[in-house]
CSV table of C-alpha atoms in Angstrom, one decimal:
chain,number,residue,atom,x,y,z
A,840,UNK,CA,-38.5,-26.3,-30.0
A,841,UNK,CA,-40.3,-29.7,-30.5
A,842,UNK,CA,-43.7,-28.3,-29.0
A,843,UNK,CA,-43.2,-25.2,-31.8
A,844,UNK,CA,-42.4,-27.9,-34.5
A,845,UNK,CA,-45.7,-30.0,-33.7
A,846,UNK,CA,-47.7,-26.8,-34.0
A,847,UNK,CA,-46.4,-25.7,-37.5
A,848,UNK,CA,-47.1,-29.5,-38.8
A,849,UNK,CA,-50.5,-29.6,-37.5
A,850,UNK,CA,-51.4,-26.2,-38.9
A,851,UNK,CA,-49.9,-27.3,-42.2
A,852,UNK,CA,-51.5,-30.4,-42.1
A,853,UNK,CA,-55.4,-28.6,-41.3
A,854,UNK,CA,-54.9,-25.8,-43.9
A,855,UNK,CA,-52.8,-26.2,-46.9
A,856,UNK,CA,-54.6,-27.2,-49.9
A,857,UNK,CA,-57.8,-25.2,-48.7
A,858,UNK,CA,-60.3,-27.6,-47.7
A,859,UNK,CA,-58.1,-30.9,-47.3
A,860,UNK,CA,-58.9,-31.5,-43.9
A,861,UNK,CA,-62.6,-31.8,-45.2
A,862,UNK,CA,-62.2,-34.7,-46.9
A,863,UNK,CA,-61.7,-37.2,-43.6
A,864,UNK,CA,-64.7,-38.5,-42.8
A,865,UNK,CA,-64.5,-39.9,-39.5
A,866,UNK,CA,-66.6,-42.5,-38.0
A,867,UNK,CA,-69.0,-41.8,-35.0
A,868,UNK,CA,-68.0,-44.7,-33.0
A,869,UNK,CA,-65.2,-47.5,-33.5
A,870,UNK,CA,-66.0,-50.4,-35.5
A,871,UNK,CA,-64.2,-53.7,-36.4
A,872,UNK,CA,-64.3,-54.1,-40.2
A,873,UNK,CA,-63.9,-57.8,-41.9
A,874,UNK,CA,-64.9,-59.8,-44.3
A,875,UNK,CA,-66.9,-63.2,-43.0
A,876,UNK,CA,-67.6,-65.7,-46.2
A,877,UNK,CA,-67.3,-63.1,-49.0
A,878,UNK,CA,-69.2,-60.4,-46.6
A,879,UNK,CA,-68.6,-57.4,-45.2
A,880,UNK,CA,-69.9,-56.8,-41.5
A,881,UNK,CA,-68.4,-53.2,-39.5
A,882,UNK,CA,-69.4,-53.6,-35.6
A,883,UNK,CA,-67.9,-52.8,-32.8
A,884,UNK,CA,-67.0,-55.9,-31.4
A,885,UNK,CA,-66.7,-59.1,-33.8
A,886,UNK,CA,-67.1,-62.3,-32.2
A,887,UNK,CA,-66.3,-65.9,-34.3
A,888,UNK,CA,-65.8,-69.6,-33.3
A,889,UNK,CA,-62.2,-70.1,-34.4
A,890,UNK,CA,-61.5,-73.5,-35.9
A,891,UNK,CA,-58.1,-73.7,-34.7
A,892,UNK,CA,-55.4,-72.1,-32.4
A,893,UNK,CA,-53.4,-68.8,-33.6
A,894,UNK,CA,-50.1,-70.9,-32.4
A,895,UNK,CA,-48.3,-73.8,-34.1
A,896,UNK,CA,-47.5,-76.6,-31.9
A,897,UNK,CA,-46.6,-74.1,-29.2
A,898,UNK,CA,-44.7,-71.4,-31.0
A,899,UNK,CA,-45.9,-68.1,-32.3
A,900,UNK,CA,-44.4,-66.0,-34.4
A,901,UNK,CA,-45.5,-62.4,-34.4
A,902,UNK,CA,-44.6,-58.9,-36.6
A,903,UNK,CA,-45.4,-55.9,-35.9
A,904,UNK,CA,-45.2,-52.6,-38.2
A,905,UNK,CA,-46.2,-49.4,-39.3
A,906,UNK,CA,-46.5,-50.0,-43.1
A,907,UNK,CA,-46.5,-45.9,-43.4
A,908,UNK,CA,-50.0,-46.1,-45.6
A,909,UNK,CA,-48.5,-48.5,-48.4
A,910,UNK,CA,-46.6,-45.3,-49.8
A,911,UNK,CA,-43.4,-46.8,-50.7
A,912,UNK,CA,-43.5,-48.8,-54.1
A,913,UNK,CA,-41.6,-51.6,-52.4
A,914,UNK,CA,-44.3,-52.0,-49.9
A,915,UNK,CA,-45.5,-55.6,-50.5
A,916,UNK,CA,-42.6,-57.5,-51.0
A,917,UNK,CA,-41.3,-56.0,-48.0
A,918,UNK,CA,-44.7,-56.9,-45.8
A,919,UNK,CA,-44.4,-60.7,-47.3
A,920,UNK,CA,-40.9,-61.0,-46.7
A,921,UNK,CA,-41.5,-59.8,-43.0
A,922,UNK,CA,-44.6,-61.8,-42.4
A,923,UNK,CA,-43.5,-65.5,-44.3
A,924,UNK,CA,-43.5,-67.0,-41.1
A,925,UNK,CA,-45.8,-65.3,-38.9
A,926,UNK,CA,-49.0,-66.6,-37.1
A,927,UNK,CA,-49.7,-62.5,-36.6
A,928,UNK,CA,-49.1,-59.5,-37.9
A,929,UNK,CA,-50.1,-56.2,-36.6
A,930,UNK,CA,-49.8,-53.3,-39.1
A,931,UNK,CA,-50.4,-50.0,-38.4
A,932,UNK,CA,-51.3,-46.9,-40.6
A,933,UNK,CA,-53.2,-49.5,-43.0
A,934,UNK,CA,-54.7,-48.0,-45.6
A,935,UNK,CA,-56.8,-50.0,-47.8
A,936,UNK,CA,-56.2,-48.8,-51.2
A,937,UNK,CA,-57.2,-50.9,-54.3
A,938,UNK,CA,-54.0,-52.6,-54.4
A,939,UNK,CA,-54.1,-53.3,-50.6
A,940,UNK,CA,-57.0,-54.8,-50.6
A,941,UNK,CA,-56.1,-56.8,-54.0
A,942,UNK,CA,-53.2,-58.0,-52.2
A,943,UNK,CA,-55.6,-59.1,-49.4
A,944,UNK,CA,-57.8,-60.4,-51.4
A,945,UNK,CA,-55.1,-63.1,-52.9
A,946,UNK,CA,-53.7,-63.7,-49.7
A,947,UNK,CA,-54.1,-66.4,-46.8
A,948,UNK,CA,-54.6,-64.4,-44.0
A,949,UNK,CA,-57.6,-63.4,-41.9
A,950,UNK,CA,-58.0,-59.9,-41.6
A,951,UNK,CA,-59.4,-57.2,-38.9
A,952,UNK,CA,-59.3,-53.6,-39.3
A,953,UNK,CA,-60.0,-50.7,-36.8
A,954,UNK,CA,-61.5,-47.8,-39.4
A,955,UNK,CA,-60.0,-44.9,-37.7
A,956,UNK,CA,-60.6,-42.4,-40.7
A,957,UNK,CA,-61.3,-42.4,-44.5
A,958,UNK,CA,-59.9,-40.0,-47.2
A,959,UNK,CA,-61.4,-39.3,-50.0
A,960,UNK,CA,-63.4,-42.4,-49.3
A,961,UNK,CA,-60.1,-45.0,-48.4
A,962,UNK,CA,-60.5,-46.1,-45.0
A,963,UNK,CA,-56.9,-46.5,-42.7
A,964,UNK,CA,-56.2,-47.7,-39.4
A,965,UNK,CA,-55.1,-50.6,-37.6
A,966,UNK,CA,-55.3,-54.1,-38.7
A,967,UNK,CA,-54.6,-57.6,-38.1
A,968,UNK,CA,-54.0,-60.5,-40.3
A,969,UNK,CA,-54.0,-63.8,-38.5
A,970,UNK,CA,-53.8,-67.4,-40.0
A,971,UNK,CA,-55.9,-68.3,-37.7
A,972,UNK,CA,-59.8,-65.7,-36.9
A,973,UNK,CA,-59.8,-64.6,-33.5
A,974,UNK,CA,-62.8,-65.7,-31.1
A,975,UNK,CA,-63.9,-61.8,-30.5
A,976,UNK,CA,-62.2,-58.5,-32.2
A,977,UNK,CA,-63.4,-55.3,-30.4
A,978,UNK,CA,-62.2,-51.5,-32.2
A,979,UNK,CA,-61.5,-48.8,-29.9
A,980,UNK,CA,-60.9,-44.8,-31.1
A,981,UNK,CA,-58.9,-42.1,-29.3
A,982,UNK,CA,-59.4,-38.9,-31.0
A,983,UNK,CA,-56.1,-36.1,-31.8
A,984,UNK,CA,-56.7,-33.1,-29.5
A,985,UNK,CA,-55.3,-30.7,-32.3
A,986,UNK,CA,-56.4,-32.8,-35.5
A,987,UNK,CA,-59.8,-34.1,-34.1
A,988,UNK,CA,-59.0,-37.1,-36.5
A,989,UNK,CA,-58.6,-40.3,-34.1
A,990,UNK,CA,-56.1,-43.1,-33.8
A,991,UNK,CA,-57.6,-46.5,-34.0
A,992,UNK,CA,-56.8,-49.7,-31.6
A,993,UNK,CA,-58.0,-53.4,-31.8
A,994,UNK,CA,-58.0,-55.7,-29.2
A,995,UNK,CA,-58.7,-59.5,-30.0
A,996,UNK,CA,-58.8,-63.0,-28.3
A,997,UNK,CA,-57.4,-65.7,-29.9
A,998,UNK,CA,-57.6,-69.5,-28.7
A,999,UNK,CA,-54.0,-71.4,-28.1
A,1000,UNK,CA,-53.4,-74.6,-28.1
A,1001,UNK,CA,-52.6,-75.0,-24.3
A,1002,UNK,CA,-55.9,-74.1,-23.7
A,1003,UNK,CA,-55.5,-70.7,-22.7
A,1004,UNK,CA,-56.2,-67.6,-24.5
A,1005,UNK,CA,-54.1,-65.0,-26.1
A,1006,UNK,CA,-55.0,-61.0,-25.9
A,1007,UNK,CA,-53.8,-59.4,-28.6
A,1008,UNK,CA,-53.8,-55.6,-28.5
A,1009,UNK,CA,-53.1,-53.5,-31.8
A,1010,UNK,CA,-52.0,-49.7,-31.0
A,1011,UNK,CA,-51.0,-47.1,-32.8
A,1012,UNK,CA,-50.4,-44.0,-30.3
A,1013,UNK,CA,-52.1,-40.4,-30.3
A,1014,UNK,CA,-49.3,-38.3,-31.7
A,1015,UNK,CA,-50.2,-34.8,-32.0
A,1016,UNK,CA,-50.3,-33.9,-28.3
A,1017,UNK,CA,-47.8,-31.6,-26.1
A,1018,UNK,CA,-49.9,-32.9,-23.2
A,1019,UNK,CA,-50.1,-36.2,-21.4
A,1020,UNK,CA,-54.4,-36.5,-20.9
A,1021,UNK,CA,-55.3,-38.0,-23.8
A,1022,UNK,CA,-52.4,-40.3,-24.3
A,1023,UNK,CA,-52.9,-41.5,-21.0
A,1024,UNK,CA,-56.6,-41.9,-21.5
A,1025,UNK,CA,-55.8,-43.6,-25.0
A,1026,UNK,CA,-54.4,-46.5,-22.8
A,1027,UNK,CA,-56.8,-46.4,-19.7
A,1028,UNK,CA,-59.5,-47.3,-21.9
A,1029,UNK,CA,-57.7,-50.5,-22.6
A,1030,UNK,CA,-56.7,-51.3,-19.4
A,1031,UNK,CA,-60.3,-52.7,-18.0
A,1032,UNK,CA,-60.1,-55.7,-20.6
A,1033,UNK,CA,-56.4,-56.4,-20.4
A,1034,UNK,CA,-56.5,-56.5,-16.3
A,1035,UNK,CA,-59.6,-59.4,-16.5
A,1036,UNK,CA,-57.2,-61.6,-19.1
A,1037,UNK,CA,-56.0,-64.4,-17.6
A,1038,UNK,CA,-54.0,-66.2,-20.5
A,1039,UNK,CA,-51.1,-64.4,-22.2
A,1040,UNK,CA,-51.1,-60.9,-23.4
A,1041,UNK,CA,-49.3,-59.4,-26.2
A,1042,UNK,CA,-49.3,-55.3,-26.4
A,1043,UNK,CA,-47.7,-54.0,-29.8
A,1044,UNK,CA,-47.6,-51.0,-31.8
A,1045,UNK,CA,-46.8,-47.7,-32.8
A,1046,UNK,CA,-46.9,-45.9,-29.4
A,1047,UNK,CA,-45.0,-42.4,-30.9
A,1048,UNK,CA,-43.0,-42.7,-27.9
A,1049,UNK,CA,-41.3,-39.5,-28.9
A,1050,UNK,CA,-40.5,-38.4,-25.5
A,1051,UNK,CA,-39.1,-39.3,-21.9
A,1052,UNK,CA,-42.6,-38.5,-20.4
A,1053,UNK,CA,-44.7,-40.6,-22.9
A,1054,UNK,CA,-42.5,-43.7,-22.2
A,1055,UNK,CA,-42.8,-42.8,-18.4
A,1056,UNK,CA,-46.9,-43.3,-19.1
A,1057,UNK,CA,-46.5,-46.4,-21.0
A,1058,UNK,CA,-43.7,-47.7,-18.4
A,1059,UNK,CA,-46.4,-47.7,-15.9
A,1060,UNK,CA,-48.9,-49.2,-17.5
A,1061,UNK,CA,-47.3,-51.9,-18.6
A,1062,UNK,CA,-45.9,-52.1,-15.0
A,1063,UNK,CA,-49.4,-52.4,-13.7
A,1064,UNK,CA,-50.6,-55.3,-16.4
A,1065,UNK,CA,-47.2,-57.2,-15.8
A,1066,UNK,CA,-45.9,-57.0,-19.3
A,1067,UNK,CA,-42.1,-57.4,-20.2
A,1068,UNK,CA,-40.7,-55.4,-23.3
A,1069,UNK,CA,-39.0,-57.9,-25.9
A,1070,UNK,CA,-35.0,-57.3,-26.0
A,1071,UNK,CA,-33.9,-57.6,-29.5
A,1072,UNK,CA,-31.2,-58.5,-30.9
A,1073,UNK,CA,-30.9,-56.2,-33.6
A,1074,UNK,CA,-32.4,-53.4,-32.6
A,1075,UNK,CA,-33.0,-50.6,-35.5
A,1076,UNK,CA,-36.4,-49.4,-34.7
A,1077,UNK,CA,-37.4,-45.9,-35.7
A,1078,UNK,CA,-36.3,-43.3,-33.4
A,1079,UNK,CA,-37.3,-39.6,-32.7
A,1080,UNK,CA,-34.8,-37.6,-30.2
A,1081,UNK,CA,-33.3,-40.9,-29.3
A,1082,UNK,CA,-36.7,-43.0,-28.3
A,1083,UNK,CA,-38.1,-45.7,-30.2
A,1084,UNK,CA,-41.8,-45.2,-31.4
A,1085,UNK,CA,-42.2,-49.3,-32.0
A,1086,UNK,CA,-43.1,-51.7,-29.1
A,1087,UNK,CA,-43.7,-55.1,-28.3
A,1088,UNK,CA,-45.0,-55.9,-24.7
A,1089,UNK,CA,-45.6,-59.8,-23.8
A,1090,UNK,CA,-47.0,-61.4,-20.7
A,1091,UNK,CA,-47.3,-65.5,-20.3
A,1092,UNK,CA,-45.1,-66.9,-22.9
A,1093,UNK,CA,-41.7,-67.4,-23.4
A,1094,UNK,CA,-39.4,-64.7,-25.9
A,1095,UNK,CA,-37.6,-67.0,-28.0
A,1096,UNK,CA,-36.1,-64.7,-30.4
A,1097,UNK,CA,-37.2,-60.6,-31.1
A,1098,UNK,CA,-35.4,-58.0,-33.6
A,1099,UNK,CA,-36.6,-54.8,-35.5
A,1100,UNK,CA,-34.8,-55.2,-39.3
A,1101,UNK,CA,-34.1,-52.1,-41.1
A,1102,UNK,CA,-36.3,-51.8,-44.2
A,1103,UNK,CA,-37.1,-48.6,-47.2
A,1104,UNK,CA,-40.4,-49.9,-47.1
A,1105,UNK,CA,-41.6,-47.8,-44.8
A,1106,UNK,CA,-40.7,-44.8,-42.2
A,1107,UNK,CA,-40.8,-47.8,-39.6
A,1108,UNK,CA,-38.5,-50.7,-39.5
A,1109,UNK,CA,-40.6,-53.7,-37.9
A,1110,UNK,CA,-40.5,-56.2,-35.0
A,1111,UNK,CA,-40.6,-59.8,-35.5
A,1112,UNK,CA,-40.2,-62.0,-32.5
A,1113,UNK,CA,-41.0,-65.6,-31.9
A,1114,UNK,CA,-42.6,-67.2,-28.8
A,1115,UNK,CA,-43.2,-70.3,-26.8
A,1116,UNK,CA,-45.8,-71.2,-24.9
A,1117,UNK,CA,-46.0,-72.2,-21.3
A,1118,UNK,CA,-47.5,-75.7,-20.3
């Protein structure tokens, strides 16, 4: 039944409106876009000399949500309310519309994005804003075996103040899929550069863990890497047939606090969860 149901929304999806689906453009290869001293640079990788660390005198606070595009009217007051105390916040399905990038624009934060599409000529992905830039940003794509329109990824270093260094990886799941190949490739490509980290690892995201077998493929890799999932306290993340599609994986720090609010700002309710580091 749910196999049937993905069909009719991908068909809907490629061919109501006529010739909808031809306005994506896609990119050719992933690139990291952000803005360095008024400038715009889109590269694969991005690599910076951070002035400072990403954590405050050894905690870090980190959210994590799917901001569902920015349709919701209530959309920013939600995102500052979620993220007033956050070092990190990973949002996927950004879409930087005028008043997104406004908002931006006004805003403290540094910001990363991982282009995964544009339409009508509105680029949306994955981003990060950080108070702090990362020391290298690297964009990753896995492409929609029925859409052909990819999901985006970013995977970033950022210095802490113990003198390690934090890898940060930014998901958001391939969703259109009966199969298990391509969502299990999505996260084999990431797996090279999260086995050589040696510091602390943080893996977050929309993983549309919609099913027992997708949570079985993420279960292992996570099992592999190390990572622990963070127990929340109030737990009222999104759920389809019973399994969340929100994540937070940690490795090398110490959960302080973790819980997943419930919000109308978005078909996703966020994580937030606060960490300590080790000595």
């Amino acid at each position: 039944m749910l196999k049937r149901l993905l069909v009719v929304i991908v068909l809907i999806l490629l061919f109501a409106g006529g010739g909808t689906y031809y306005s994506f453009d896609i990119p050719e290869q992933a690139q990291v876009t952000a803005t360095v001293q008024g400038k715009q640079y889109s590269i694969q990788c991005l690599d910076a000399k951070p002035k400072a660390t990403i954590d405050r005198n050894g905690k870090l606070q980190v959210t994590v949500w799917n901001i569902y595009k920015q349709q919701r009217d209530n959309w920013q007051s939600a995102l500052e309310t979620f993220s007033a105390d956050s070092d990190l916040v990973l949002i996927q399905e950004a879409k930087l519309s005028e008043s997104f990038s406004n908002y931006l624009a006004q805003s403290p934060w540094q910001v990363t994005m991982a282009n995964a599409f544009a339409f009508l000529d509105t680029p949306a992905g994955v981003m990060n804003l950080s108070r702090q830039e990362a020391a290298q940003t690297c964009a990753y794509l896995a492409v929609e075996p029925w859409l052909r329109i990819p999901k985006s990824a970013l995977l970033a270093r950022y210095p802490l103040s113990n003198g390690q260094q934090l890898t940060v990886v930014n998901l958001h799941g391939i969703n259109f899929a009966w199969g298990l190949e391509e969502y299990r490739a999505q996260f084999e490509a990431l797996s090279e550069q999260l086995n050589e980290a040696q510091g602390p690892i943080l893996l977050a995201g929309d993983f549309n863990t919609w099913r027992e077998e997708r949570m079985a493929v993420v279960n292992y890799f996570i099992a592999q890497l190390g990572l622990h999932e963070a127990t929340l306290e109030k737990d009222l993340r999104t759920r389809v047939l019973g399994w969340p599609l929100d994540h937070l994986f940690y490795r090398g720090m110490v959960l302080e606090t973790a819980k997943a609010p419930a919000t109308d700002a978005s078909d996703h309710h966020p994580i937030i969860a606060r960490f300590r580091l080790t000595k």
